[in-house]
Coordinates of C-alpha atoms in Angstrom, one line a residue:
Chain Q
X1 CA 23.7 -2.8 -36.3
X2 CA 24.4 1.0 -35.6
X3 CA 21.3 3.2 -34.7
X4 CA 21.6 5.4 -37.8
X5 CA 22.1 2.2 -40.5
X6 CA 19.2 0.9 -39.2
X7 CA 17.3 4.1 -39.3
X8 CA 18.7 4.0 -42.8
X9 CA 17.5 0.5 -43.6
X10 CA 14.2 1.9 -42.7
X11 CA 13.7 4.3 -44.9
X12 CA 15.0 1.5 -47.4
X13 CA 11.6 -0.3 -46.8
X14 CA 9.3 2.4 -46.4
X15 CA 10.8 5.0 -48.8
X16 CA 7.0 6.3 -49.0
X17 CA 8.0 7.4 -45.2
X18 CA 11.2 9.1 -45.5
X19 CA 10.0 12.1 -43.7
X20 CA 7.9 10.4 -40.7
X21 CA 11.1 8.3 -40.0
X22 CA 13.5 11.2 -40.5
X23 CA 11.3 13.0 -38.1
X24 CA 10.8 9.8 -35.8
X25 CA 14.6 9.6 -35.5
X26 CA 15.7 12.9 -34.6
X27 CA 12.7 12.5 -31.6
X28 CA 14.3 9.4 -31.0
X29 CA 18.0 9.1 -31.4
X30 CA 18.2 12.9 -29.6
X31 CA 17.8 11.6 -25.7
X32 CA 18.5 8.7 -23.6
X33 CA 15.5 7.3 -23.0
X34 CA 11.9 8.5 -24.2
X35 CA 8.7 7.6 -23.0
X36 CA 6.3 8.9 -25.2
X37 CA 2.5 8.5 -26.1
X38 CA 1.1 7.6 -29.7
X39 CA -1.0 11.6 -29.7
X40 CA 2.5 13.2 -28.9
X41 CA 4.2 11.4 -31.6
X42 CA 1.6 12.1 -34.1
X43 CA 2.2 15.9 -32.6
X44 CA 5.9 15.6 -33.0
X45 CA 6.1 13.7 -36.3
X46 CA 2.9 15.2 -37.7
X47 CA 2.8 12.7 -40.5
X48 CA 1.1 13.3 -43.5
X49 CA -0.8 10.0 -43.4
X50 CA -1.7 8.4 -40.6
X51 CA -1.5 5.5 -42.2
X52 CA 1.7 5.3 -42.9
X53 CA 2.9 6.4 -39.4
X54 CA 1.0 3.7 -38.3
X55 CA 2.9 0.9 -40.5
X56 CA 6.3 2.6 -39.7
X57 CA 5.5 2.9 -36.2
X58 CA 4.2 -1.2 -36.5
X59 CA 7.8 -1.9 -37.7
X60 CA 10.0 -0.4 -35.3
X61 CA 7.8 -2.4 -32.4
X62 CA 8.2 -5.9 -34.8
X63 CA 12.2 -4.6 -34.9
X64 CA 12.1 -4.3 -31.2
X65 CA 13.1 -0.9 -31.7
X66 CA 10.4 0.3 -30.0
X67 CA 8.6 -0.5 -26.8
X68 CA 4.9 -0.6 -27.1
X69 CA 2.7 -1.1 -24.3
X70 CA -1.5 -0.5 -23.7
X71 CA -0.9 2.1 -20.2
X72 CA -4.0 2.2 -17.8
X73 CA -3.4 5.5 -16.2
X74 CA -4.9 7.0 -12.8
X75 CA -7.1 9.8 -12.9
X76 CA -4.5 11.1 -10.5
X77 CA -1.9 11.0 -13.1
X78 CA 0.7 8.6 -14.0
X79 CA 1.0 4.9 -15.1
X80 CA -1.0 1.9 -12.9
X81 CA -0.3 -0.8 -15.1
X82 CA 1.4 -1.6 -18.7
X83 CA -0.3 -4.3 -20.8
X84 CA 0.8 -5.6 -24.3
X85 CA -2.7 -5.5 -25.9
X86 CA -6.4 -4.4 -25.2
X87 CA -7.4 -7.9 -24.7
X88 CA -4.7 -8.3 -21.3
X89 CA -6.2 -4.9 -20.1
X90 CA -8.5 -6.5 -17.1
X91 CA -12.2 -4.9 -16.3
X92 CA -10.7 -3.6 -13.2
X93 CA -7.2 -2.6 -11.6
X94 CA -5.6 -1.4 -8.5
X95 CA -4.8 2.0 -8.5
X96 CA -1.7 1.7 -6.6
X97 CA -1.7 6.0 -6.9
X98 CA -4.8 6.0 -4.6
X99 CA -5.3 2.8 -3.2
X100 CA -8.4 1.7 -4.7
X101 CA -9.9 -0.4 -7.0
X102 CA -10.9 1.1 -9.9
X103 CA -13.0 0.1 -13.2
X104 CA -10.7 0.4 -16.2
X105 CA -12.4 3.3 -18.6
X106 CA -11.2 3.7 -22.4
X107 CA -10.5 7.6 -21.0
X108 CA -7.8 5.6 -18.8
X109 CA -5.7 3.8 -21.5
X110 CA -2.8 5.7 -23.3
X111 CA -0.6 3.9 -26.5
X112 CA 3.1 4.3 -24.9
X113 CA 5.9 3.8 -26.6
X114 CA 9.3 3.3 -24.6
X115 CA 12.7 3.9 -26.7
X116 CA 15.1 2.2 -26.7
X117 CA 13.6 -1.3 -26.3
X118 CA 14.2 -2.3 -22.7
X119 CA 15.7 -5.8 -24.6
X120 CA 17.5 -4.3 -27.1
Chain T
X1 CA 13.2 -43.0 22.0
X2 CA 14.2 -41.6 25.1
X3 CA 12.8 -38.5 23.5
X4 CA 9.9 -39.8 21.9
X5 CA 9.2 -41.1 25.6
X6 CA 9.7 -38.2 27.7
X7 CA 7.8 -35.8 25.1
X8 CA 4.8 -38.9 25.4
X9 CA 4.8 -38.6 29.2
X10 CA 5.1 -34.6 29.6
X11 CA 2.3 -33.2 31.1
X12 CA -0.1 -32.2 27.9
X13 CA -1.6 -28.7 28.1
X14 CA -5.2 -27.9 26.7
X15 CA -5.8 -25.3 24.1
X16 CA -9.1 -24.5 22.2
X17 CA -8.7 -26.5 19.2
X18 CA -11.4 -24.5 17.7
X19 CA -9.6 -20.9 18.6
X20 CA -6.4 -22.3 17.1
X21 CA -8.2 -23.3 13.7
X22 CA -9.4 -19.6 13.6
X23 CA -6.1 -18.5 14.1
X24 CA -4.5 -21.0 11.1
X25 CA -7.3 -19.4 9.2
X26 CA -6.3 -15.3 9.6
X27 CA -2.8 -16.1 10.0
X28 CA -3.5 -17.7 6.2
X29 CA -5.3 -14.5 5.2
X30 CA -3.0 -12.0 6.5
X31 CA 0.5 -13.1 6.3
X32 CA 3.2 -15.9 5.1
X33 CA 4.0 -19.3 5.9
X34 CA 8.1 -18.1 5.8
X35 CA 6.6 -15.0 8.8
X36 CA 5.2 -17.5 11.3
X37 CA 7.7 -20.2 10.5
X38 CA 10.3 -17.5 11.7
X39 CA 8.3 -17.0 14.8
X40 CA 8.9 -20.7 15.9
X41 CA 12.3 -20.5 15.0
X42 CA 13.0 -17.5 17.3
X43 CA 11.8 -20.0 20.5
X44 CA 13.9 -22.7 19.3
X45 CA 10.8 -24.7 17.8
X46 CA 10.4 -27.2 15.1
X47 CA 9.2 -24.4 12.1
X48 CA 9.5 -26.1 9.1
X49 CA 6.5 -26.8 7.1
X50 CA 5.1 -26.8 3.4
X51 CA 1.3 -26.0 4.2
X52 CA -0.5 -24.3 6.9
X53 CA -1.8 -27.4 7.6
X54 CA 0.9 -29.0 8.1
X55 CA 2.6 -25.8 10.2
X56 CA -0.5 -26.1 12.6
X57 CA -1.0 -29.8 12.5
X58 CA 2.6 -30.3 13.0
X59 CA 4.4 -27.3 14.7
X60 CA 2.2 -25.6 16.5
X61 CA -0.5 -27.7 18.3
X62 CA 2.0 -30.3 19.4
X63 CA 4.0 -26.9 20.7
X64 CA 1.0 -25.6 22.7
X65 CA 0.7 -29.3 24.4
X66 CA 3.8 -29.6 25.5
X67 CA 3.6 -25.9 26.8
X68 CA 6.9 -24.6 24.8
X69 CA 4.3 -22.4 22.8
X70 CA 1.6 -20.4 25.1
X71 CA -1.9 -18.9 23.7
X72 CA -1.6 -15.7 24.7
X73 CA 2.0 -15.8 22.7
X74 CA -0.2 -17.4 19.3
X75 CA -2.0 -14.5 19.9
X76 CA 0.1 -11.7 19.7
X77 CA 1.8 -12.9 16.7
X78 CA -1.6 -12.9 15.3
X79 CA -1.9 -9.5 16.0
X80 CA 1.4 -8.4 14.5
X81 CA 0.5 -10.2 11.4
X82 CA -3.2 -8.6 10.9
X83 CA -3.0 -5.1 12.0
X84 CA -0.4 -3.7 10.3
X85 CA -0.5 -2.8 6.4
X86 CA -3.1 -2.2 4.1
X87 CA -4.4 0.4 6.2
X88 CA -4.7 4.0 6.8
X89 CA -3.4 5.7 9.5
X90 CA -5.0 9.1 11.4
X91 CA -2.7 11.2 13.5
X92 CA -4.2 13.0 16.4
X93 CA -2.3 14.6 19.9
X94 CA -3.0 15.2 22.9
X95 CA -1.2 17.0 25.7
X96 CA 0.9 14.4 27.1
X97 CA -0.5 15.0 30.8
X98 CA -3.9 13.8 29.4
X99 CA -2.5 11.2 27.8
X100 CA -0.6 9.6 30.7
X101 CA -3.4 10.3 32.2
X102 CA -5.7 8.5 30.1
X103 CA -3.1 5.1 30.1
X104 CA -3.4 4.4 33.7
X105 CA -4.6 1.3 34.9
X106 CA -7.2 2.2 36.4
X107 CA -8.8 4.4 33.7
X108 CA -8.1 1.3 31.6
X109 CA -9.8 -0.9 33.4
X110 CA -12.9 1.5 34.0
X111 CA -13.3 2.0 30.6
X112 CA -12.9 -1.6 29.9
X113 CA -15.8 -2.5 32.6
X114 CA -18.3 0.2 31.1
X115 CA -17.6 -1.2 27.8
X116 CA -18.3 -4.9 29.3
X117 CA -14.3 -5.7 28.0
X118 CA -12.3 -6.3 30.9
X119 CA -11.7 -9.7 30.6
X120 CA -9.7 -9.0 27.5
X121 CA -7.3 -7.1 28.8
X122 CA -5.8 -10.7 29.5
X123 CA -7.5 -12.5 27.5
X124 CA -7.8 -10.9 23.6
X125 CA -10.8 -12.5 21.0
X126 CA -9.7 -13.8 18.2
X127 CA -12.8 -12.8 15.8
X128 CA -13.6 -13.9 12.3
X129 CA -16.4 -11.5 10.9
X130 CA -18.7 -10.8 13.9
X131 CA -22.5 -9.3 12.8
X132 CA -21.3 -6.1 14.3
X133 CA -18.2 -4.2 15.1
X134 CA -16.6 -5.6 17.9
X135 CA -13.7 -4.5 20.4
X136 CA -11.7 -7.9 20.4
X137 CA -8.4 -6.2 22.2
X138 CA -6.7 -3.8 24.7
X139 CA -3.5 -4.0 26.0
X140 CA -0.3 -2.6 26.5
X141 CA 2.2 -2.2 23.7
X142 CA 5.4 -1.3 24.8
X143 CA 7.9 -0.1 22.1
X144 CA 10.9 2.5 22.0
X145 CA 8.4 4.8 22.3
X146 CA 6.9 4.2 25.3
X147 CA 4.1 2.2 26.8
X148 CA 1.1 2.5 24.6
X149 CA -2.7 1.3 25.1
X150 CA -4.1 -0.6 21.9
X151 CA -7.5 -0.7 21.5
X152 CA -8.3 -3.4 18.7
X153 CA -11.7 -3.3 16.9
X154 CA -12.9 -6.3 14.3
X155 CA -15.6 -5.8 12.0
X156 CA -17.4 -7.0 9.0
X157 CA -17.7 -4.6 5.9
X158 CA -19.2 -5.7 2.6
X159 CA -16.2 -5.3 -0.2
X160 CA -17.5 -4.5 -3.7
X161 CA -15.7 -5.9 -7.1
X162 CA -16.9 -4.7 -10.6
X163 CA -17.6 -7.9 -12.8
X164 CA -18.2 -6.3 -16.3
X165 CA -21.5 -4.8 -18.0
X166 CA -24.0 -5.4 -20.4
X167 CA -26.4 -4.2 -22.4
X168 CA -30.3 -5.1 -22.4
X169 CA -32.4 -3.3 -24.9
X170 CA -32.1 0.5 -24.4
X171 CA -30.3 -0.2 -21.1
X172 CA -26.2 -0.6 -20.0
X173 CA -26.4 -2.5 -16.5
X174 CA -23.1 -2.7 -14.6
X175 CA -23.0 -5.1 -12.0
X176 CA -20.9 -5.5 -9.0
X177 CA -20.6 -9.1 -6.9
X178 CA -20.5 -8.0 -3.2
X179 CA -18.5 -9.8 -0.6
X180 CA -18.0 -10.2 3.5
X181 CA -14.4 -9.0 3.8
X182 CA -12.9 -9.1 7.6
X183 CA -11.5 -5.4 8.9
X184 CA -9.3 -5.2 11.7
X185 CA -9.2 -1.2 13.1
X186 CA -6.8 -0.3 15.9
X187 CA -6.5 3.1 18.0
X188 CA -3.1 3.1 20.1
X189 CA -1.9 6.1 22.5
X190 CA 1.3 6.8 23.5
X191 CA 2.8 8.6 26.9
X192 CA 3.8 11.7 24.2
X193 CA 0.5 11.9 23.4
X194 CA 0.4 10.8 20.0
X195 CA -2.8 9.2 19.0
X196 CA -3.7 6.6 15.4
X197 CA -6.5 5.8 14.5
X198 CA -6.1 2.4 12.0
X199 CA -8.6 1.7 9.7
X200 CA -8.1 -1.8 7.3
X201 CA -7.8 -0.3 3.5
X202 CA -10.9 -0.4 1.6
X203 CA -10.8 -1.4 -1.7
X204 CA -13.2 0.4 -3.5
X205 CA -13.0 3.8 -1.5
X206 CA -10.4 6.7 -0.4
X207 CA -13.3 8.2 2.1
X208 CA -12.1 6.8 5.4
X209 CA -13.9 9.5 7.6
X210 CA -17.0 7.4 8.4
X211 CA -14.7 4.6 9.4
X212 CA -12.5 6.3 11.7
X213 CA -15.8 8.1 13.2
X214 CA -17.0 4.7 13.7
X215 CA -13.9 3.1 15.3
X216 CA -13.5 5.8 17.5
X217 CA -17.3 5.9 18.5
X218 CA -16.6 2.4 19.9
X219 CA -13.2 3.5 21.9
X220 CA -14.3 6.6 22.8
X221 CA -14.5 5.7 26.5
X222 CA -10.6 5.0 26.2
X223 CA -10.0 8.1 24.3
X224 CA -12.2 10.5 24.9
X225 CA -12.5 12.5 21.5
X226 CA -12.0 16.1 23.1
X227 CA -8.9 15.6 24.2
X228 CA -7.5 15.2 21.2
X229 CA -6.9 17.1 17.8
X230 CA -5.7 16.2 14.1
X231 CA -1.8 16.1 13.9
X232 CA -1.3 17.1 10.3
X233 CA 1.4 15.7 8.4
X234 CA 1.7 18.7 5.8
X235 CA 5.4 19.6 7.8
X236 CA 6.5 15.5 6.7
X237 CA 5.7 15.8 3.4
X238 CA 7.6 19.3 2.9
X239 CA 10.9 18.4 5.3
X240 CA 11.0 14.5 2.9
X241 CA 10.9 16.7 -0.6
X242 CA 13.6 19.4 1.6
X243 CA 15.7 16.4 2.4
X244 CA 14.7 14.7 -0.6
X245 CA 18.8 14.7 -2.1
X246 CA 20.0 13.5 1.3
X247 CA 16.9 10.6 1.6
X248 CA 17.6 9.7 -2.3
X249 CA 18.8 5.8 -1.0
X250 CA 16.0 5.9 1.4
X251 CA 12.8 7.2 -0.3
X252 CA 12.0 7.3 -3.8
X253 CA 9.2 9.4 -4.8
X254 CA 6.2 8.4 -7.3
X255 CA 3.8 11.2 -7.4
X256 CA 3.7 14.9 -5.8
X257 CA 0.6 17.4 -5.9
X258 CA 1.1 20.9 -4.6
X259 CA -1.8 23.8 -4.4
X260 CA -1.6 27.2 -3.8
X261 CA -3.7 29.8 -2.4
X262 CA -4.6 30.9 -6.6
X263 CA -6.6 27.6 -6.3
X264 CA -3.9 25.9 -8.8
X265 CA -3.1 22.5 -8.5
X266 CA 0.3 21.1 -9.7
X267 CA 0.7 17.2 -10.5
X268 CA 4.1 15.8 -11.1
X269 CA 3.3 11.9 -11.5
X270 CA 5.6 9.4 -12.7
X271 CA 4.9 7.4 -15.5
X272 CA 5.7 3.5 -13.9
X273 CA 5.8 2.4 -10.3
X274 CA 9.3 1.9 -10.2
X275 CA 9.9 5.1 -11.4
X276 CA 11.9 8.2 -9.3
X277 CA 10.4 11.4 -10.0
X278 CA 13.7 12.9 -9.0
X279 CA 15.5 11.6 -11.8
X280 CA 13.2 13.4 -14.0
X281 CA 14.9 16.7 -13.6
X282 CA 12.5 19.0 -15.4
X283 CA 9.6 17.8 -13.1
X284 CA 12.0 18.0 -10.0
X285 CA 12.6 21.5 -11.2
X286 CA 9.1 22.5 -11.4
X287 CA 8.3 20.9 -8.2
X288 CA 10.5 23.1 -6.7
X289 CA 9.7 26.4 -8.7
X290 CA 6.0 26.1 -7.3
X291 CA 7.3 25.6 -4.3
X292 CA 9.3 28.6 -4.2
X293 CA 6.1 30.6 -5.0
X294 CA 4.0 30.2 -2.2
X295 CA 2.6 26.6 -3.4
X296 CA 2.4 23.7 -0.2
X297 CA 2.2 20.5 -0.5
X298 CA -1.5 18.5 -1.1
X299 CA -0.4 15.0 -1.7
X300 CA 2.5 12.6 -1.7
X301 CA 3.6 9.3 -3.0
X302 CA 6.4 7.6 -1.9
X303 CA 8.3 4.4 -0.9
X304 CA 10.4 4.1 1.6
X305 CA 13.4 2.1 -0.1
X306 CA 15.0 -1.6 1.5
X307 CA 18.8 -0.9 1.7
X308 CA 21.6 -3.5 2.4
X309 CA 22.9 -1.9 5.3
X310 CA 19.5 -1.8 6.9
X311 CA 17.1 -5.0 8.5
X312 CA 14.7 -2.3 8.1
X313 CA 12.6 -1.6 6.3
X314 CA 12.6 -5.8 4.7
X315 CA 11.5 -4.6 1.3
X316 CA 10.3 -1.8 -0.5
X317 CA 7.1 0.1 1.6
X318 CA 4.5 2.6 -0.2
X319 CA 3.2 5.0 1.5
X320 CA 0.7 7.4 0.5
X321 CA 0.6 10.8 1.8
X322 CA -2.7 11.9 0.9
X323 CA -6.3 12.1 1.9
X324 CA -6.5 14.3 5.2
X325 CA -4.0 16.3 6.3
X326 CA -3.5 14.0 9.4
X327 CA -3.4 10.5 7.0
X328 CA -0.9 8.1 6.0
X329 CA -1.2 4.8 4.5
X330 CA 0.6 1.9 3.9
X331 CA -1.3 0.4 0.9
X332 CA 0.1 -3.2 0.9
X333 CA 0.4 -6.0 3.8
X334 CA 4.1 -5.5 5.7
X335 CA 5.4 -6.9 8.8
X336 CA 5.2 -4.9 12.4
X337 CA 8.6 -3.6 12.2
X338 CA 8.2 -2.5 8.3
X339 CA 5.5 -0.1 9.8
X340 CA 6.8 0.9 12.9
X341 CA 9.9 1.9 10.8
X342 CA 7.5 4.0 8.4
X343 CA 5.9 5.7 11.3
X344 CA 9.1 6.5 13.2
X345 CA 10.4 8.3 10.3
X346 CA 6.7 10.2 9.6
X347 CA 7.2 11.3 12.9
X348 CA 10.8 12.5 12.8
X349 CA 9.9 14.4 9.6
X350 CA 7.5 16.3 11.6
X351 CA 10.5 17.6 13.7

């Protein structure tokens, strides 16, 4: 299926969300790869309920449209390690950045979402 | 059975069995089954083995009875395995006068008497976790650079490792289980005068300054602090990210921090390990703007890359380039010639 009929299919199901997908497309389907965390979406998209966003954005991941991993990131800056839910982030981690152990914080974990899906 | 026979009647050589167990137990700490196997091979010896058990049990004791394997030789390999990787690395220099000086023999051995060493200048310890800090080497390297003096110092540190937290009325209590962990430090001169300090990686800490004033407390009768000051790798990290388009098979780079003399602090961090920050070509960009206004390089993260035309480096090394201005270090375990390769090109980089 092409990018844009599936876009279109979207907005199909959700036609509630036709802006927040219209919006989510363009930050999408513009690039080649985006890496992008949930607050910049929301920033990008600014969706008029969160809500919603949140079930669109819940789709695209169950489509495998959308890559969505729990980041730990080093107080440094930049990814340590990508989980696929809260409970696989572990107490503590090695940040490979510094070369230390490091007690995993909530201030440390980002929502990331990676587009296209590295398996689609 | 001719063979079984003659091996039977060969005269049997007598090793320390105890020694030898110590060794099967770092060599099982600090490197690979495929690393030592190899080792065997490269004398012609019987190397295969599924266990270290089975390597010792089978390989190498009957090896070091029959003589075709020596202590000493057990030994070194022991040392290539456990002092190089997941450590930091302190760059000092000395004039190289002083430092030929301070390599003769004689100064060697007078510094190994005062320190009640000698013997081991033939005859290295092979130490577990002794109660205190304890110089269990020095010898002679001797490498395309030159002859070096290695001064090997084993200790005991306690490791700490954050279990989880709870709460108790009014209270949050975090606990920690604490641990014995083994730490191998080495300090090794060379006839340029190029001094490093080698300190095991912590791995709970990046402050490594009580470490290497400890280490080099210990050697100090070897080399004598005064002579020497920090060789700081600020004009590596600048000529890698100068080079960086001709080095872009050999290094990838994870993370760069710059400062200038405003007090501002630039970051340009990828977002996974595998990543290269210079195929992000906004952050290359900027990178390169603060650059051009006055900004020097703070801190660097980088891997040195395994290539097919290259033995060397065997995979993929790490190296962070951060800390003091005179540390490097190579954050995971790698083999003596992965490091050596890392170093050679630190040192090239610094022209």
């Amino acid at each position: 299926m092409s990018s844009t009929n599936y876009w279109r299919l979207l907005v199909d199901r959700h036609p509630e969300a036709v802006a927040v997908i219209n919006r989510l497309a363009d930050v999408f389907a513009s690039s080649g790869k985006v890496v992008v965390h949930y607050d910049r979406l929301l920033d990008l998209v600014h969706p008029a309920s969160q809500a919603q966003f949140a079930e669109v954005m819940r789709q695209l991941v169950r489509d495998k449209k959308l890559r969505e991993v729990i980041r730990v990131e080093s107080a440094k800056g930049g990814g340590i390690g990508d989980f696929s839910s809260l409970e696989d982030v572990p107490d503590t981690i090695h940040d490979w950045r510094t070369d230390q152990n490091v007690e995993v914080t909530a201030d440390m974990l980002r929502v990331v979402y990676e587009y296209p899906h590295p398996r689609a | 059975m001719k063979q079984l026979a003659l091996f039977e009647s060969a005269p049997r050589v007598s090793f320390d069995e105890a020694t030898v167990g110590l060794i099967a137990k770092l060599f099982g700490e600090t490197t690979s089954l495929s690393v030592v196997g190899a080792l065997l091979k490269t004398k012609g010896l019987h190397h295969s083995a599924g266990s270290w058990e089975q390597l010792f049990e089978k390989r190498i004791k009957p090896a070091l009875g029959a003589g075709t394997l020596a202590m000493p030789e057990l030994k070194r390999w022991l040392a290539q395995a456990e002092e190089f990787g997941r450590c930091h690395s302190f760059l000092y220099r000395a004039k190289a006068t002083v430092a030929r000086d301070l390599l003769h023999e004689d100064k060697v051995h007078a510094a190994a008497t005062k320190n009640g060493v000698a013997r081991l200048i033939t005859n290295p310890l092979v130490l577990d976790q002794p109660d205190r800090p304890t110089i269990a080497d020095v010898r002679y390297d001797d490498d395309p650079r030159g002859r070096s003096l290695v001064v090997k110092v084993v200790e005991k540190r306690e490791e700490r490792t954050f279990v989880g937290e709870r709460v108790e009325g009014d209270r949050v209590i975090k606990e920690w289980t604490r641990k014995d962990a083994r730490a191998v430090n080495v300090a090794r001169l060379y006839p340029s005068g190029i001094f490093e300090i080698r300190v095991q990686s912590h791995w709970s800490s990046v402050n490594y300054e009580n470490d290497v004033a400890r280490v080099w407390r210990m050697v100090s009768d070897f080399f004598p602090p005064a002579n020497f000051s920090p060789l700081s790798l600020a004009p590596a990290k600048k000529d890698l990210w100068d080079r960086k388009d001709q080095l872009k098979k050999a290094v990838r780079f994870s993370d760069s921090t710059m400062r200038n003399h405003n007090g501002t602090t630039l970051t340009a961090a990828t977002g996974e390990e595998q990543s290269d920050l210079l195929e992000d070509t906004g952050a290359k960009a900027s990178v390169d703007m603060f650059l051009s206004h006055g900004a020097y390089w703070d801190g660097s993260n980088v891997w040195w890359l395994k290539r097919d035309e290259s033995e060397v480096p065997s995979k993929d090394i790490h190296v962070l380039l951060s800390g003091k201005t005179n540390e490097f270090a190579v954050t995971a375990n790698c083999t003596k010639r992965d490091f050596e390769y890392v170093f050679d090109q630190l040192l090239a980089a610094l022209g």
